[in-house]
Amino acid sequence: MTRRLLVIEDDQSTRDYVANGFAELGWTVERQADGREALEFAHHSTFDLIVLDRNLPGLDGLELLKSLRAAKIETPVIILSAIAHVDERVKGLRAGGDDYLTKPFHFSELHARVDVVLKRKSPAAAAMTLTCADLTMDMSTRRVTRAGREVALLPREFKLLEYFLRHQEHVVTRTMLLEQVWDYSNEPHAAIIDTHISRLRKKIDEGFEPPLLHTVRGVGYRLSKAP
């Protein structure tokens, strides 16, 4: 099945660079240069992914993105921008962007990011059952059990555990948790992250053997069957 891409970019050379690259890969590509016209177009067409410029005539890229999300259009969006400052990247992610790529960029990097975003957004990925030893997380029902016993988690604890399960056997740093679990919001101190980890460990490890959530001193944490 041919994938459909919408490129919203007012600079013609960049627009053609992206569109032609994906067309060569077999995608069906639509191009838009004006933010307001692109918003109308996106409301009446279906796409697998949108590549969106940050600064557009007619309607700013972030306002366009917010309008899409407000209309319950969940098409994955990768934002392109010449603005590399972290505050702008945060704004893009909070507005509903799935990734943020700064200009200038190489097509190979954009293509790789598209693959990652689509894999993350796929129904198969969303419905996965994640496991580590006798700990199980059902992503479709949001039910967590250990040794058959249900574990009640708060939303942040669930998100923490999901991240650990998807990266089990690997060391996870506080910075990684800040970026992926807290979504850059409020930039909590390390002590706050540690408090959430402590509560999660109590729920999934207390009364069970072996312990699964380990502290890697001076580095971070690791979810693992081995100590």
Short mmCIF file of C-alpha atoms in Angstrom, two decimals:
data_model
loop_
_atom_site.label_atom_id
_atom_site.label_comp_id
_atom_site.label_asym_id
_atom_site.label_seq_id
_atom_site.Cartn_x
_atom_site.Cartn_y
_atom_site.Cartn_z
CA MET A 1 0.00 0.00 0.00
CA THR A 2 1.42 3.38 -1.04
CA ARG A 3 2.01 5.81 1.78
CA ARG A 4 0.82 9.41 1.53
CA LEU A 5 2.88 12.40 2.64
CA LEU A 6 1.92 16.05 2.96
CA VAL A 7 4.85 18.50 2.81
CA ILE A 8 3.95 21.96 4.14
CA GLU A 9 6.91 24.24 3.42
CA ASP A 10 7.03 27.75 1.93
CA ASP A 11 10.63 27.50 0.70
CA GLN A 12 10.39 25.87 -2.71
CA SER A 13 13.84 24.31 -2.73
CA THR A 14 13.28 22.65 0.66
CA ARG A 15 9.76 21.61 -0.31
CA ASP A 16 10.99 19.98 -3.50
CA TYR A 17 13.96 18.39 -1.74
CA VAL A 18 11.70 16.61 0.73
CA ALA A 19 8.91 15.81 -1.72
CA ASN A 20 11.18 14.46 -4.43
CA GLY A 21 13.11 12.33 -1.96
CA PHE A 22 10.00 10.57 -0.71
CA ALA A 23 8.50 10.33 -4.19
CA GLU A 24 11.62 8.41 -5.24
CA LEU A 25 10.92 6.01 -2.36
CA GLY A 26 7.44 5.34 -3.73
CA TRP A 27 5.41 7.71 -1.57
CA THR A 28 2.50 9.74 -2.95
CA VAL A 29 3.38 13.32 -2.03
CA GLU A 30 1.24 16.48 -1.83
CA ARG A 31 2.83 19.92 -1.45
CA GLN A 32 1.53 23.06 0.24
CA ALA A 33 3.25 26.42 0.80
CA ASP A 34 0.65 28.46 2.72
CA GLY A 35 -0.33 27.58 6.28
CA ARG A 36 -4.02 28.43 6.03
CA GLU A 37 -4.46 26.64 2.72
CA ALA A 38 -2.53 23.64 4.05
CA LEU A 39 -4.80 23.41 7.11
CA GLU A 40 -7.87 23.31 4.89
CA PHE A 41 -6.21 20.71 2.67
CA ALA A 42 -5.26 18.52 5.64
CA HIS A 43 -8.84 18.59 6.92
CA HIS A 44 -10.14 17.07 3.69
CA SER A 45 -7.42 14.53 2.88
CA THR A 46 -5.85 11.59 4.69
CA PHE A 47 -2.09 11.21 5.08
CA ASP A 48 0.29 8.82 6.77
CA LEU A 49 2.59 11.66 7.80
CA ILE A 50 2.99 15.44 7.59
CA VAL A 51 6.30 17.29 7.32
CA LEU A 52 5.58 20.79 8.62
CA ASP A 53 7.66 23.95 8.41
CA ARG A 54 7.75 26.01 11.62
CA ASN A 55 7.35 29.43 9.97
CA LEU A 56 4.69 29.71 7.26
CA PRO A 57 2.77 32.50 5.55
CA GLY A 58 -0.96 32.64 6.19
CA LEU A 59 -0.83 30.61 9.41
CA ASP A 60 2.12 29.81 11.66
CA GLY A 61 3.18 26.15 11.63
CA LEU A 62 2.58 25.63 15.35
CA GLU A 63 -0.87 27.19 15.17
CA LEU A 64 -1.63 24.93 12.22
CA LEU A 65 -0.50 21.92 14.26
CA LYS A 66 -2.59 22.95 17.28
CA SER A 67 -5.63 23.29 15.00
CA LEU A 68 -5.08 19.78 13.63
CA ARG A 69 -4.84 18.28 17.09
CA ALA A 70 -7.88 20.24 18.31
CA ALA A 71 -9.81 18.73 15.39
CA LYS A 72 -8.70 15.23 16.53
CA ILE A 73 -6.50 14.77 13.46
CA GLU A 74 -3.74 12.54 14.84
CA THR A 75 -1.61 12.23 11.69
CA PRO A 76 2.06 12.05 12.78
CA VAL A 77 3.85 15.38 12.26
CA ILE A 78 7.56 16.08 11.97
CA ILE A 79 8.37 19.79 12.37
CA LEU A 80 11.12 21.39 10.29
CA SER A 81 12.62 24.62 11.59
CA ALA A 82 15.69 26.82 11.31
CA ILE A 83 15.20 27.60 15.03
CA ALA A 84 17.36 25.18 17.02
CA HIS A 85 16.81 26.60 20.51
CA VAL A 86 15.52 24.03 23.01
CA ASP A 87 12.57 26.26 24.00
CA GLU A 88 11.30 26.19 20.41
CA ARG A 89 11.70 22.42 20.21
CA VAL A 90 9.70 22.14 23.43
CA LYS A 91 6.95 24.35 21.98
CA GLY A 92 6.77 22.14 18.91
CA LEU A 93 6.46 18.95 20.94
CA ARG A 94 3.88 20.45 23.27
CA ALA A 95 1.83 21.65 20.31
CA GLY A 96 1.46 18.03 19.22
CA GLY A 97 4.54 17.38 17.09
CA ASP A 98 5.96 13.86 17.02
CA ASP A 99 9.51 15.00 16.21
CA TYR A 100 11.44 18.21 15.54
CA LEU A 101 14.25 18.47 13.00
CA THR A 102 16.35 21.59 12.57
CA LYS A 103 17.52 23.03 9.24
CA PRO A 104 19.77 22.45 7.43
CA PHE A 105 19.27 18.69 7.48
CA HIS A 106 20.16 15.62 5.45
CA PHE A 107 17.37 13.67 3.79
CA SER A 108 18.72 10.43 5.25
CA GLU A 109 18.14 11.76 8.78
CA LEU A 110 14.62 12.91 7.95
CA HIS A 111 13.87 9.52 6.39
CA ALA A 112 15.16 7.73 9.49
CA ARG A 113 13.04 9.91 11.77
CA VAL A 114 9.98 9.23 9.63
CA ASP A 115 10.56 5.48 9.99
CA VAL A 116 10.86 5.79 13.77
CA VAL A 117 7.73 7.93 14.11
CA LEU A 118 5.64 5.61 11.93
CA LYS A 119 6.84 2.54 13.82
CA ARG A 120 6.00 4.19 17.13
CA LYS A 121 2.54 5.20 15.87
CA SER A 122 1.64 1.87 14.30
CA PRO A 123 -1.41 0.03 15.73
CA ALA A 124 0.73 -3.07 16.25
CA ALA A 125 3.14 -1.13 18.45
CA ALA A 126 0.31 0.48 20.40
CA ALA A 127 -1.27 -2.91 21.14
CA MET A 128 1.92 -4.59 22.28
CA THR A 129 2.14 -6.59 25.46
CA LEU A 130 5.38 -5.68 27.22
CA THR A 131 6.99 -8.16 29.61
CA CYS A 132 9.98 -8.57 31.88
CA ALA A 133 10.12 -11.84 33.83
CA ASP A 134 6.65 -12.21 35.38
CA LEU A 135 5.85 -8.48 35.00
CA THR A 136 3.37 -7.78 32.18
CA MET A 137 1.97 -4.56 30.74
CA ASP A 138 -0.96 -4.75 28.31
CA MET A 139 -0.87 -1.55 26.26
CA SER A 140 -4.39 -2.03 24.89
CA THR A 141 -6.04 -2.27 28.33
CA ARG A 142 -3.34 -0.40 30.32
CA ARG A 143 -3.35 -3.30 32.79
CA VAL A 144 -0.17 -4.19 34.67
CA THR A 145 0.32 -7.47 36.52
CA ARG A 146 3.16 -9.22 38.29
CA ALA A 147 2.96 -12.95 38.94
CA GLY A 148 -0.71 -12.69 38.01
CA ARG A 149 -1.45 -10.01 40.62
CA GLU A 150 -2.70 -6.65 39.35
CA VAL A 151 -0.46 -3.64 40.01
CA ALA A 152 -2.28 -0.29 40.28
CA LEU A 153 -0.21 2.53 38.80
CA LEU A 154 -0.74 6.26 38.55
CA PRO A 155 -0.44 7.74 35.02
CA ARG A 156 3.16 8.93 35.52
CA GLU A 157 4.15 5.58 37.03
CA PHE A 158 2.59 3.77 34.08
CA LYS A 159 4.54 5.94 31.64
CA LEU A 160 7.75 5.37 33.59
CA LEU A 161 7.27 1.62 33.60
CA GLU A 162 6.42 1.58 29.90
CA TYR A 163 9.67 3.39 29.14
CA PHE A 164 11.66 0.98 31.30
CA LEU A 165 10.01 -2.03 29.67
CA ARG A 166 10.76 -0.72 26.18
CA HIS A 167 14.40 -0.21 27.22
CA GLN A 168 14.87 -3.15 29.56
CA GLU A 169 18.40 -4.43 30.13
CA HIS A 170 19.70 -0.95 29.21
CA VAL A 171 20.76 1.78 31.60
CA VAL A 172 18.28 4.68 31.60
CA THR A 173 19.56 8.05 32.78
CA ARG A 174 17.59 10.80 34.52
CA THR A 175 18.04 12.98 31.43
CA MET A 176 16.44 10.31 29.27
CA LEU A 177 13.51 10.08 31.68
CA LEU A 178 13.13 13.87 31.73
CA GLU A 179 12.96 14.04 27.96
CA GLN A 180 10.80 10.96 27.33
CA VAL A 181 8.55 10.63 30.38
CA TRP A 182 8.20 14.21 31.59
CA ASP A 183 8.09 15.61 28.00
CA TYR A 184 10.36 18.47 29.06
CA SER A 185 7.52 19.84 31.24
CA ASN A 186 8.56 21.76 34.36
CA GLU A 187 12.02 20.14 34.26
CA PRO A 188 11.69 18.33 37.62
CA HIS A 189 14.69 18.06 39.91
CA ALA A 190 16.49 14.74 40.12
CA ALA A 191 14.97 14.23 43.58
CA ILE A 192 11.44 14.31 42.11
CA ILE A 193 12.38 11.71 39.50
CA ASP A 194 13.95 9.58 42.21
CA THR A 195 10.77 9.81 44.29
CA HIS A 196 8.66 8.53 41.39
CA ILE A 197 11.14 5.71 40.80
CA SER A 198 11.00 4.76 44.47
CA ARG A 199 7.20 4.55 44.38
CA LEU A 200 7.25 2.52 41.19
CA ARG A 201 9.85 0.12 42.62
CA LYS A 202 7.74 -0.41 45.73
CA LYS A 203 4.72 -1.35 43.61
CA ILE A 204 6.40 -3.73 41.18
CA ASP A 205 9.12 -5.25 43.39
CA GLU A 206 7.91 -5.31 47.01
CA GLY A 207 6.80 -8.83 47.87
CA PHE A 208 8.11 -10.29 44.59
CA GLU A 209 11.30 -12.11 43.58
CA PRO A 210 13.57 -11.30 41.92
CA PRO A 211 13.66 -7.48 42.11
CA LEU A 212 13.49 -5.99 38.61
CA LEU A 213 14.16 -2.26 38.94
CA HIS A 214 17.81 -1.61 39.81
CA THR A 215 19.76 1.56 40.58
CA VAL A 216 22.97 1.98 38.61
CA ARG A 217 24.89 4.18 41.00
CA GLY A 218 25.94 7.53 39.56
CA VAL A 219 24.30 6.80 36.20
CA GLY A 220 20.60 5.99 36.43
CA TYR A 221 18.40 2.89 36.49
CA ARG A 222 17.93 -0.43 34.71
CA LEU A 223 14.94 -2.77 34.44
CA SER A 224 16.36 -6.26 34.32
CA LYS A 225 15.78 -9.85 35.46
CA ALA A 226 19.43 -9.94 36.52
CA PRO A 227 20.76 -7.91 39.50
#
